[in-house]
Amino acid sequence: MTDKLAAYRHAGAPLPEQNHLWPLYGAGLENLGHDGQTIAVPLPACGPDELVVRHDACGLCFSDIKVIRLGPEHPRIYRNMHENPVVLGHEVSMTVVVVGQNLRDQYHVGDRFIIQADIFVGGVGYAYGYEIQGGLSQYGVIDRRILDGDHGNYLIPVQPGTGYAEAALTEPWACVIAAYGLTYRTGLKPGGVTWIIGADPDRADYTILAGFDEHSHPDRLLLTNVPAGFAAWLKDRAAALGVPVTEVENLSAPPLAQVDDIVVLGADPGAIETVSPYLSEFGILAIIAARPMPRTVAVDIGRVHYNRWVYVGGPGPDIAQAYSRVPVRSALRPGGRAWFVGAGGPMGRMHVQRAIEAHDAPATILCTDVSDERLADLSQSFAAEAQAHGIEWVSLNPMNGDAYREGMARFAEGGFDDILVLAPVPAVISDAATHLAPRGVMNVFAGVSRGTMARLDLSDVYLKDVRVIGHSASTIDDLRLMLHQAESGRLSPNRSVAAIGSLGAARDGLEAVQDASFPGKVVIYPHIKDMPLTSLHDLKDTLPTVYDKLTDRHEWTVEAEAEFLRLMLL
């Protein structure tokens, strides 16, 4: 290790007077920086209950692009951006360089951390890289909001030998691993609101054998057109439990804006479409039916993704069994067939890598993407590894019409046990759902916005027991778990790196993320000499000694990063 790199890691060198950063003054890349460049501001002061941190590496994310596109309309931005600009960057690793007087027993110069970006204080979000200045700056301030928020301390310590990019990319990786640990209720929400809607005039034999008794029950019951005998049973049970009952005549005007459980008795697409918008966060809609739907149903797939809605079902007559007989599964089925839709992008590659490296991996992995170049790169990175693990590897491009149809034909009969959708396109989501096997699960991981509708055959929910789930973000526990997996060697975030650059290259990096120019992640190093955005492949010509320390698959390593910093630190 050179003296310069050793000094950087120790973080004891005198600090500069200025802090270079990228301010975003409003919507559009044209509002990033000043004349397309960073600006210099005074180095932030450190209060007695604060830390000043050095941002060592920052991954760029499509979530950053959403802020650039929406500007002050973004739901995580609460201020006048023109007067008080946002500094993006939530995938960040950092080192403490100044410790406030009151924190010197707890923190020391040189301590390294990553940060859980979703910071809440009193229920209000102050996300890092949104309301709090993020990693597209050389230095930042860690204040009491971060050190003592609603979930405690949002900083997570990093071991000294962990790479800077490796640590920064645990944030997007935590979102990936969280997608496979989702849990869902297996009954009516205790203390919640349940709305039961009759939609099949020919059937009246319904009951609820669990979750509506003295041990557990909703606190309020709404009824619409429920068969008389079942309605009488519900009202008697509710009276015995002290649960108020409200008759709702108009499906479009319930007395509450949000309902935890909606139960539709019958295969009625129109009723489902009308009442679904009233589902609360983590809401469940249960369909009790035995006949197929007469048509597909328009489902707000954005709410499935962000609000964790889920549709369950069963033939009845017991409503409780619709929840419990096929618990919602989020882990990949061991030995099954898994299809990754839009696999060639940065997040897709992470999902594929995790599936291959999992101890309970699927037997077949299908990767599809509309770019032959991305698919080739994906196969170069992972195909041999998959095959070495006994996994069948298939990659197809939907744009290659006949070849795609021929390749997909072999999956027509059995379908897929798991489908991970990484392309935020409603038609793609709708088509993928038709390929689910019985008891299959489709996870809509792509960031489709709320209000995005996809047409689904919800008959499959109760006739084939399929489930459509969604996921967004991660918790601090997910991030701790991912960092542990990275530092123990179980998963390597470094394999996700596709291009690197200095802080000055961040604008080009964001444009590259927006245009999907690279198959993996773009990582910015704020404390290196000026360097344009550079793919790892191009390091062969520009920094050959760094290139020589990549893996034989030309993937980023801790050793390559050390050599890179040895050459490029300011």
Coordinates of C-alpha atoms in Angstrom, one line a residue, residues 170-181 346-355 420 422 443 445 471 473-474 478 482 491:
T170 CA -24.6 -3.4 -0.7
E171 CA -27.5 -0.8 -0.8
P172 CA -29.0 -1.9 -4.1
W173 CA -28.0 -5.5 -3.3
A174 CA -30.0 -5.3 -0.1
C175 CA -33.1 -4.5 -2.2
V176 CA -32.5 -7.7 -4.2
I177 CA -32.1 -10.0 -1.2
A178 CA -35.1 -8.4 0.5
A179 CA -37.2 -9.5 -2.5
Y180 CA -36.8 -13.1 -1.5
G181 CA -37.7 -12.7 2.2
P346 CA -27.9 -3.8 -13.4
M347 CA -30.6 -5.1 -11.1
G348 CA -31.4 -8.0 -13.4
R349 CA -27.7 -9.1 -13.2
M350 CA -27.9 -9.0 -9.4
H351 CA -31.0 -11.2 -9.3
V352 CA -29.4 -13.7 -11.7
Q353 CA -26.2 -13.8 -9.7
R354 CA -28.0 -14.4 -6.5
A355 CA -30.1 -17.2 -8.0
L420 CA -38.9 -11.9 -11.8
L422 CA -37.3 -6.2 -14.1
N443 CA -42.5 -10.8 -8.4
F445 CA -39.4 -5.9 -9.0
H471 CA -41.2 -5.3 -3.9
A473 CA -36.5 -0.8 -1.2
S474 CA -35.1 -2.6 1.8
D478 CA -31.8 -6.2 5.0
M482 CA -26.3 -8.0 2.8
L491 CA -22.2 -12.6 -2.4

